[in-house]
Coordinates of C-alpha atoms in Angstrom, one line a residue:
Chain A
M566 CA 0.0 0.0 0.0
A567 CA 1.4 3.3 -1.0
L568 CA 1.4 6.0 1.7
D569 CA -1.4 8.6 1.5
K570 CA -0.7 12.3 2.1
N571 CA -1.3 12.1 5.8
Q572 CA 1.0 9.1 6.1
I573 CA 3.8 10.9 4.2
A574 CA 3.3 13.8 6.7
K575 CA 3.3 11.4 9.6
R576 CA 6.6 9.8 8.5
I577 CA 8.2 13.2 8.0
A578 CA 7.2 14.2 11.5
Q579 CA 9.5 11.6 12.8
E580 CA 12.4 13.6 11.4
V581 CA 11.5 16.6 13.5
K582 CA 13.6 16.9 16.7
N583 CA 13.1 18.7 19.9
G584 CA 14.1 22.3 19.9
M585 CA 14.0 22.8 16.1
Y586 CA 12.8 25.9 14.2
V587 CA 11.0 24.5 11.2
N588 CA 9.6 26.0 8.1
L589 CA 6.7 24.0 6.5
G590 CA 5.8 24.6 2.8
I591 CA 2.3 24.5 1.3
G592 CA 0.5 21.2 0.8
I593 CA 1.6 17.9 2.4
P594 CA 4.3 19.7 4.5
T595 CA 1.6 21.8 6.2
L596 CA 0.1 18.5 7.4
V597 CA 3.3 17.6 9.2
A598 CA 2.3 19.9 12.1
N599 CA -0.5 17.6 12.9
Y600 CA 1.8 14.7 13.6
I601 CA 4.7 16.1 15.6
P602 CA 5.0 13.6 18.5
H603 CA 4.0 14.7 22.0
G604 CA 6.9 15.9 24.2
I605 CA 8.7 17.4 21.2
E606 CA 8.8 21.2 21.3
V607 CA 9.3 22.8 17.9
V608 CA 8.7 26.3 16.7
L609 CA 7.1 26.7 13.3
Q610 CA 8.2 29.6 11.1
S611 CA 5.8 31.1 8.6
E612 CA 7.8 33.1 6.1
N613 CA 5.3 35.9 5.9
G614 CA 6.5 36.9 9.3
L615 CA 5.6 34.7 12.2
L616 CA 7.6 32.4 14.5
G617 CA 5.5 30.2 16.7
M618 CA 2.6 29.4 14.4
G619 CA -0.4 28.0 16.4
P620 CA -3.3 25.9 15.2
F621 CA -6.2 27.2 13.1
P622 CA -8.4 29.6 15.0
T623 CA -11.9 28.8 16.3
E624 CA -14.6 30.7 14.5
D625 CA -14.6 33.5 17.0
Q626 CA -10.8 33.8 16.9
V627 CA -10.5 34.3 13.2
D628 CA -8.3 37.4 12.4
A629 CA -7.8 38.6 8.9
D630 CA -4.5 40.1 10.0
L631 CA -3.1 36.7 11.1
I632 CA -2.4 34.3 8.3
N633 CA 0.3 31.8 7.3
A634 CA 2.3 31.6 4.1
G635 CA -0.5 29.5 2.5
K636 CA -2.9 32.5 3.3
Q637 CA -4.8 30.4 5.8
T638 CA -6.0 31.9 9.0
I639 CA -4.0 30.8 12.0
T640 CA -3.2 31.7 15.6
T641 CA -0.2 32.7 17.7
L642 CA 1.1 30.8 20.7
P643 CA 2.6 32.0 24.0
G644 CA 6.1 33.0 23.0
S645 CA 5.3 33.8 19.3
S646 CA 6.9 36.8 17.6
I647 CA 5.9 38.8 14.5
F648 CA 8.3 40.5 12.1
S649 CA 8.7 41.9 8.6
S650 CA 9.4 39.8 5.4
A651 CA 13.0 41.1 5.4
D652 CA 13.6 39.9 8.9
S653 CA 11.9 36.6 8.0
F654 CA 14.2 35.9 5.1
G655 CA 17.1 37.1 7.2
M656 CA 16.3 34.1 9.5
I657 CA 16.1 31.8 6.5
R658 CA 19.2 33.0 4.6
G659 CA 21.1 33.4 7.8
E660 CA 20.6 29.6 8.5
H661 CA 18.8 30.2 11.7
V662 CA 16.0 27.9 10.6
D663 CA 16.9 24.2 11.3
L664 CA 14.7 22.3 9.0
T665 CA 12.7 23.1 5.8
I666 CA 10.0 20.7 4.6
L667 CA 8.6 21.4 1.1
G668 CA 6.9 19.9 -1.9
A669 CA 8.5 19.2 -5.3
M670 CA 7.6 18.5 -8.8
E671 CA 10.9 16.8 -9.5
V672 CA 14.1 16.0 -7.6
S673 CA 17.4 14.9 -9.2
E674 CA 19.7 12.3 -7.9
E675 CA 22.2 15.1 -7.0
G676 CA 19.5 16.8 -4.8
D677 CA 18.4 19.5 -7.3
I678 CA 14.8 20.5 -6.9
A679 CA 12.2 21.9 -9.3
N680 CA 8.9 23.1 -7.9
W681 CA 8.0 26.5 -9.2
K682 CA 7.3 26.6 -12.9
I683 CA 6.0 24.5 -15.8
P684 CA 7.0 26.5 -18.9
G685 CA 4.0 27.6 -20.9
K686 CA 1.5 26.0 -18.5
M687 CA 1.9 27.0 -14.9
V688 CA 3.6 30.1 -13.6
K689 CA 2.8 30.7 -10.0
G690 CA 6.2 32.0 -9.0
M691 CA 8.8 30.7 -6.6
G692 CA 7.5 32.5 -3.5
G693 CA 10.0 31.8 -0.7
A694 CA 11.1 28.4 -2.1
M695 CA 14.4 29.6 -3.7
D696 CA 15.5 31.4 -0.6
L697 CA 14.6 28.4 1.6
V698 CA 16.4 25.8 -0.6
A699 CA 19.5 28.0 -1.0
S700 CA 20.1 28.3 2.7
A701 CA 18.4 25.6 4.7
K702 CA 20.7 23.4 6.6
N703 CA 18.4 20.4 6.2
I704 CA 15.7 20.0 3.5
I705 CA 13.2 17.2 3.4
V706 CA 10.9 16.9 0.4
A707 CA 7.4 15.5 0.5
M708 CA 6.2 14.4 -3.0
Q709 CA 4.4 11.8 -5.1
H710 CA 6.9 9.4 -6.6
T711 CA 5.4 9.5 -10.1
A712 CA 3.3 11.8 -12.1
R713 CA -0.3 10.9 -13.0
D714 CA 0.9 9.4 -16.3
G715 CA 3.3 7.1 -14.3
S716 CA 6.5 8.9 -15.3
S717 CA 9.1 9.2 -12.6
K718 CA 9.6 12.5 -10.7
L719 CA 12.9 11.2 -9.2
L720 CA 15.3 11.8 -12.1
K721 CA 18.9 11.8 -13.1
E722 CA 18.4 15.5 -14.0
C723 CA 15.4 17.7 -13.5
T724 CA 13.6 18.6 -16.7
L725 CA 11.6 21.5 -15.2
P726 CA 13.2 24.9 -14.3
I727 CA 15.3 24.5 -11.2
T728 CA 14.5 26.0 -7.8
G729 CA 17.8 25.1 -6.2
L730 CA 20.9 23.0 -6.8
K731 CA 22.2 20.1 -4.7
C732 CA 20.1 21.0 -1.7
V733 CA 17.6 18.2 -0.9
K734 CA 18.8 15.8 1.8
K735 CA 15.9 13.4 2.2
I736 CA 12.7 12.6 0.3
V737 CA 9.5 10.9 1.5
T738 CA 7.2 9.8 -1.3
D739 CA 4.1 7.7 -1.4
L740 CA 6.4 4.7 -2.1
C741 CA 9.5 5.1 0.0
V742 CA 12.0 7.2 2.1
M743 CA 15.2 8.0 0.4
E744 CA 18.4 9.9 1.3
V745 CA 20.3 11.9 -1.4
T746 CA 23.9 10.8 -1.4
D747 CA 26.8 11.7 -3.8
K748 CA 26.1 8.4 -5.6
G749 CA 22.3 8.8 -6.0
F750 CA 19.1 8.1 -4.2
K751 CA 19.8 5.8 -1.3
L752 CA 16.7 3.7 -0.4
L753 CA 16.1 3.8 3.4
E754 CA 12.5 2.5 3.9
R755 CA 9.7 1.3 1.7
A756 CA 5.9 1.8 2.1
P757 CA 4.2 -1.2 3.5
G758 CA 3.7 -3.9 0.8
V759 CA 5.7 -1.9 -1.8
S760 CA 8.6 -3.9 -3.2
V761 CA 12.1 -2.7 -4.0
E762 CA 11.3 -3.6 -7.6
D763 CA 8.3 -1.4 -7.6
I764 CA 10.4 1.5 -6.3
Q765 CA 13.1 0.8 -8.8
K766 CA 10.6 0.9 -11.7
A767 CA 9.3 4.2 -10.5
T768 CA 12.7 5.8 -10.1
E769 CA 14.5 7.1 -13.2
G770 CA 17.5 8.4 -11.2
T771 CA 20.2 6.1 -9.7
L772 CA 18.7 4.1 -6.8
I773 CA 21.0 2.6 -4.3
V774 CA 19.7 -0.5 -2.5
E775 CA 21.9 -1.9 0.3
G776 CA 20.8 -5.0 2.2
D777 CA 17.2 -5.5 3.4
I778 CA 15.0 -2.4 3.2
P779 CA 12.6 -2.2 6.1
E780 CA 9.1 -1.0 5.8
V781 CA 8.1 2.5 7.0
Q782 CA 6.9 2.4 10.6
L783 CA 4.1 4.9 11.3
Chain B
M57 CA 6.3 67.8 15.0
I58 CA 5.9 67.8 11.2
N59 CA 2.3 67.0 10.3
K60 CA 2.0 64.4 7.5
T61 CA -1.7 64.2 7.5
V62 CA -3.7 64.6 4.3
K63 CA -7.4 64.9 4.2
N64 CA -8.2 61.7 2.3
V65 CA -7.0 59.2 -0.2
Q66 CA -7.8 61.5 -3.1
E67 CA -5.4 64.1 -1.8
A68 CA -2.8 61.4 -1.0
L69 CA -2.8 60.1 -4.5
Q70 CA -3.5 63.3 -6.5
D71 CA -0.1 63.3 -8.3
V72 CA 0.1 59.6 -9.3
Q73 CA 0.7 59.5 -13.0
D74 CA 0.8 57.1 -15.9
G75 CA 4.0 55.1 -16.2
M76 CA 5.0 55.4 -12.6
T77 CA 6.6 52.6 -10.5
L78 CA 4.5 51.8 -7.4
M79 CA 5.1 49.6 -4.4
L80 CA 2.1 48.1 -2.7
G81 CA 2.4 46.4 0.7
G82 CA 0.8 43.1 1.7
F83 CA 1.1 39.4 1.6
G84 CA -1.8 37.8 -0.2
L85 CA -4.7 40.0 0.7
C86 CA -3.3 40.6 4.3
G87 CA -2.1 44.1 5.0
I88 CA -2.8 45.5 1.5
P89 CA -3.5 49.2 1.1
E90 CA -7.2 48.8 0.1
N91 CA -8.1 52.4 -0.1
C92 CA -5.1 53.3 -2.2
I93 CA -5.8 50.5 -4.6
N94 CA -9.4 51.7 -5.0
E95 CA -8.2 55.2 -5.7
L96 CA -5.8 54.0 -8.3
L97 CA -8.8 52.3 -10.0
R98 CA -10.8 55.5 -9.8
L99 CA -7.9 57.6 -11.2
G100 CA -7.4 55.1 -14.0
V101 CA -3.7 55.7 -14.2
K102 CA -2.1 53.1 -16.5
D103 CA 1.2 51.7 -17.7
L104 CA 2.1 51.1 -14.1
T105 CA 5.0 49.1 -12.8
C106 CA 3.7 47.4 -9.6
I107 CA 6.1 45.9 -7.0
S108 CA 4.2 43.7 -4.6
N109 CA 4.7 40.2 -3.3
N110 CA 1.5 39.0 -4.8
A111 CA -0.9 40.2 -7.4
G112 CA -4.1 39.9 -5.4
V113 CA -7.0 37.7 -6.5
D114 CA -9.1 38.1 -9.6
D115 CA -11.6 40.4 -7.9
F116 CA -9.7 42.0 -5.1
G117 CA -6.4 43.8 -4.4
I118 CA -4.0 44.3 -7.4
G119 CA -6.2 41.9 -9.3
L120 CA -8.6 44.7 -9.8
L121 CA -5.9 46.9 -11.5
L122 CA -5.0 43.9 -13.7
Q123 CA -8.7 43.5 -14.8
K124 CA -8.6 47.1 -15.9
R125 CA -5.3 46.7 -17.7
Q126 CA -3.6 49.4 -15.7
V127 CA -0.5 47.4 -15.0
K128 CA 2.3 47.2 -17.6
K129 CA 4.8 45.3 -15.5
M130 CA 4.6 43.4 -12.2
I131 CA 7.5 42.6 -9.9
A132 CA 6.4 39.9 -7.5
S133 CA 7.3 36.5 -6.0
Y134 CA 4.1 34.5 -6.1
V135 CA 1.0 35.0 -8.2
G136 CA -0.7 31.7 -7.9
E137 CA -4.0 33.0 -6.6
N138 CA -4.8 35.1 -9.6
A139 CA -6.0 33.4 -12.8
E140 CA -6.3 36.7 -14.7
F141 CA -2.6 37.4 -13.9
E142 CA -1.5 34.0 -15.1
R143 CA -3.6 34.4 -18.3
Q144 CA -2.0 37.8 -19.1
L145 CA 1.4 36.5 -18.3
L146 CA 1.2 33.4 -20.4
S147 CA -0.3 35.4 -23.3
G148 CA 2.5 38.0 -23.1
E149 CA 0.2 40.9 -22.4
L150 CA 1.8 41.6 -19.1
E151 CA 5.5 41.9 -18.4
V152 CA 6.5 40.0 -15.2
E153 CA 9.6 39.8 -13.2
L154 CA 9.4 37.0 -10.6
N155 CA 11.8 37.3 -7.7
P156 CA 12.5 34.9 -4.8
Q157 CA 10.5 36.3 -1.9
G158 CA 13.5 37.0 0.3
T159 CA 15.3 38.6 -2.6
L160 CA 12.3 40.9 -3.2
A161 CA 12.1 41.9 0.4
E162 CA 15.8 42.6 0.6
R163 CA 15.9 44.6 -2.7
I164 CA 13.2 46.8 -1.3
R165 CA 15.0 47.1 2.0
A166 CA 18.2 47.9 0.1
G167 CA 16.4 50.6 -1.9
G168 CA 15.3 52.3 1.3
A169 CA 18.6 51.9 3.0
G170 CA 20.9 53.3 0.3
I171 CA 22.5 50.0 -0.6
P172 CA 22.6 49.6 -4.5
A173 CA 23.3 45.9 -4.5
F174 CA 23.9 42.8 -2.4
F175 CA 24.7 39.1 -2.8
T176 CA 22.2 36.4 -2.0
P177 CA 22.4 32.6 -2.5
A178 CA 18.7 32.5 -3.6
G179 CA 18.3 31.7 -7.3
Y180 CA 21.9 30.8 -8.0
G181 CA 21.9 28.1 -10.8
T182 CA 18.3 28.9 -11.8
E183 CA 16.8 31.1 -14.4
V184 CA 16.6 33.9 -11.8
G185 CA 20.4 34.1 -12.1
E186 CA 20.6 34.4 -15.8
G187 CA 22.5 37.6 -16.8
K188 CA 23.3 38.4 -13.2
E189 CA 26.8 38.6 -11.7
S190 CA 27.6 35.7 -9.4
R191 CA 30.5 35.4 -7.0
E192 CA 31.9 32.9 -4.6
F193 CA 32.1 33.6 -0.9
N194 CA 33.5 31.0 1.5
G195 CA 33.0 28.3 -1.1
K196 CA 29.4 29.0 -1.9
M197 CA 27.9 30.8 -4.9
Y198 CA 25.9 34.0 -4.6
L199 CA 24.0 36.2 -7.0
M200 CA 24.2 39.9 -7.2
E201 CA 20.8 41.6 -6.8
T202 CA 20.1 45.3 -7.0
W203 CA 17.9 47.7 -5.0
L204 CA 14.3 48.6 -5.8
K205 CA 12.8 52.0 -5.4
A206 CA 9.5 53.5 -6.3
D207 CA 7.8 56.8 -7.2
F208 CA 5.1 55.9 -4.7
A209 CA 5.0 53.4 -1.9
F210 CA 1.6 52.5 -0.6
V211 CA 1.6 50.9 2.8
K212 CA -1.1 49.8 5.2
A213 CA -0.7 50.0 9.0
W214 CA -2.9 49.4 12.0
K215 CA -2.2 52.6 13.8
G216 CA -0.4 55.8 12.8
D217 CA 0.0 59.2 14.2
T218 CA 0.1 62.7 12.5
A219 CA 4.0 62.5 12.5
G220 CA 3.8 59.5 10.2
N221 CA 4.9 56.9 12.8
L222 CA 3.3 53.5 12.1
I223 CA 2.5 50.3 14.0
Y224 CA 1.4 47.2 12.1
K225 CA -0.7 44.4 13.4
G226 CA -0.1 40.7 13.1
T227 CA 1.2 39.3 9.8
A228 CA -0.3 42.3 8.1
R229 CA 3.2 43.8 8.6
N230 CA 5.0 41.7 6.0
F231 CA 6.4 43.9 3.2
N232 CA 5.0 47.2 4.5
P233 CA 7.9 48.3 6.6
M234 CA 10.5 47.9 3.8
M235 CA 8.3 49.5 1.2
A236 CA 7.7 52.5 3.5
T237 CA 11.4 53.2 3.3
A238 CA 11.7 52.8 -0.5
G239 CA 9.2 55.2 -1.9
K240 CA 10.1 58.7 -3.1
I241 CA 6.6 59.5 -1.7
T242 CA 5.3 57.0 0.8
V243 CA 1.6 57.1 1.5
A244 CA 0.5 55.3 4.6
E245 CA -3.2 54.4 5.1
V246 CA -4.1 53.4 8.7
E247 CA -7.1 52.0 10.4
E248 CA -6.7 54.5 13.2
L249 CA -5.0 57.9 13.0
V250 CA -4.1 59.5 16.3
P251 CA -2.4 62.8 17.3
A252 CA 1.4 62.7 17.7
G253 CA 2.2 61.8 21.2
E254 CA -0.4 59.1 21.6
L255 CA 1.7 56.2 20.3
D256 CA 4.5 54.9 22.6
P257 CA 7.8 55.7 20.8
N258 CA 9.1 52.3 21.9
M259 CA 6.4 50.5 19.9
I260 CA 6.8 52.2 16.6
H261 CA 7.7 49.9 13.7
T262 CA 8.1 52.5 11.0
P263 CA 9.5 55.9 12.1
G264 CA 7.7 58.9 10.6
I265 CA 10.7 60.1 8.6
F266 CA 9.8 57.5 5.9
V267 CA 6.2 58.6 5.5
Q268 CA 5.3 61.7 3.5
R269 CA 1.5 61.4 3.6
I270 CA -0.8 59.6 6.1
F271 CA -4.6 59.2 6.2
Q272 CA -7.2 57.1 8.0
G273 CA -8.8 54.7 5.5
E274 CA -12.5 55.1 5.0
K275 CA -13.2 51.4 5.3
Y276 CA -11.5 48.1 5.4
E277 CA -12.9 44.9 3.9
K278 CA -9.9 42.8 5.0
R279 CA -10.9 39.9 2.8
I280 CA -9.7 36.4 3.9
E281 CA -8.3 34.1 1.2
Q282 CA -8.3 30.8 3.1
R283 CA -10.7 30.8 6.0
T284 CA -9.5 27.8 8.0
V285 CA -11.1 27.1 11.4
R286 CA -11.2 24.4 14.0
Q287 CA -13.9 23.3 16.3
A288 CA -14.0 25.2 19.6

């Protein structure tokens, strides 16, 4: 069984360690906040200018002046702070944020990431993604392993316009968990019931398989 | 104290002309200068270059200026919420320069702070870096980016005083403080305008020196893009 979006988020939440400042991208990464284990204190950074992002508001707490980078209404927490976009990206470029989790359209075996543009079709802009991937100490990507037509999104080289070079450290897809090494994608875990062969077939880039590959534990 | 107050939005924007470069604060629809945008629509000024993180949505914010074809060029970082923008961009009707968000924020900050250029790692090795000078510092590659300035900067604050001092609220701060510093003429619209002396100097986010004109906005819709709530 391939992992669904929530299971991908749940697996990524295991990578979050106590005391980290974490930036979560839009989409699956946002869901990671729901699965951070009890007893682990992390501070979520929202690049539009908030440290210490709290849960969604109740109906009577909704404040148009308090949103996250996905434009969703949110709340603050005791100890939160608010700042300008320049200060926010100072935190990001200055490597004060410990972990960045974001989505991708393609990742190459060298850790290049493409997630901001499909020429002639989709131009949404890079938002904060280029700043984040250029500076983050640790980048984990959440993505689907293949496109709807079955083609691999884990490639030797990205075909779409690049967001950042050699920056992705770990990838969690619906099929597996991989680490980016200087020799290619190293397979760490596979989704329950998904075989190494299935993963191999779905991966265009170099896949390194060493020994028995355990199943993801959720 | 120098009084920066103008009567209303009409007086504040009276000398905005065709072809000008404008900065508009806000992130999504949060913290946008709603009253100034409405006045730009009423004035019908065109061939504008607009610098703003986003381009609004189809029927609110800068999206309204796009509908009326008042914008010639847009400098932004993310425009995903605006279908009309994407259409004009893909069809070539609108000139667009997409910047990484941190680069955009820093270019504006640099414009206001008298720094003509700086180096950032964001965008190195991507099409953002094409035609730009790059340089290595401590083994890592960086791109040179240049400052941004504007004929008018339109910012929105929560409270302001007659001396032009501003306080923002929540994440409506975003790009407003940097833009306030980078306009030849900075127009601040505020929800509440008070006499100088009523705001605590320790709490000021934008000092009045950066603001040339200030007025209290007539009304604020404060539209929410993604209303997400949980059960109480």
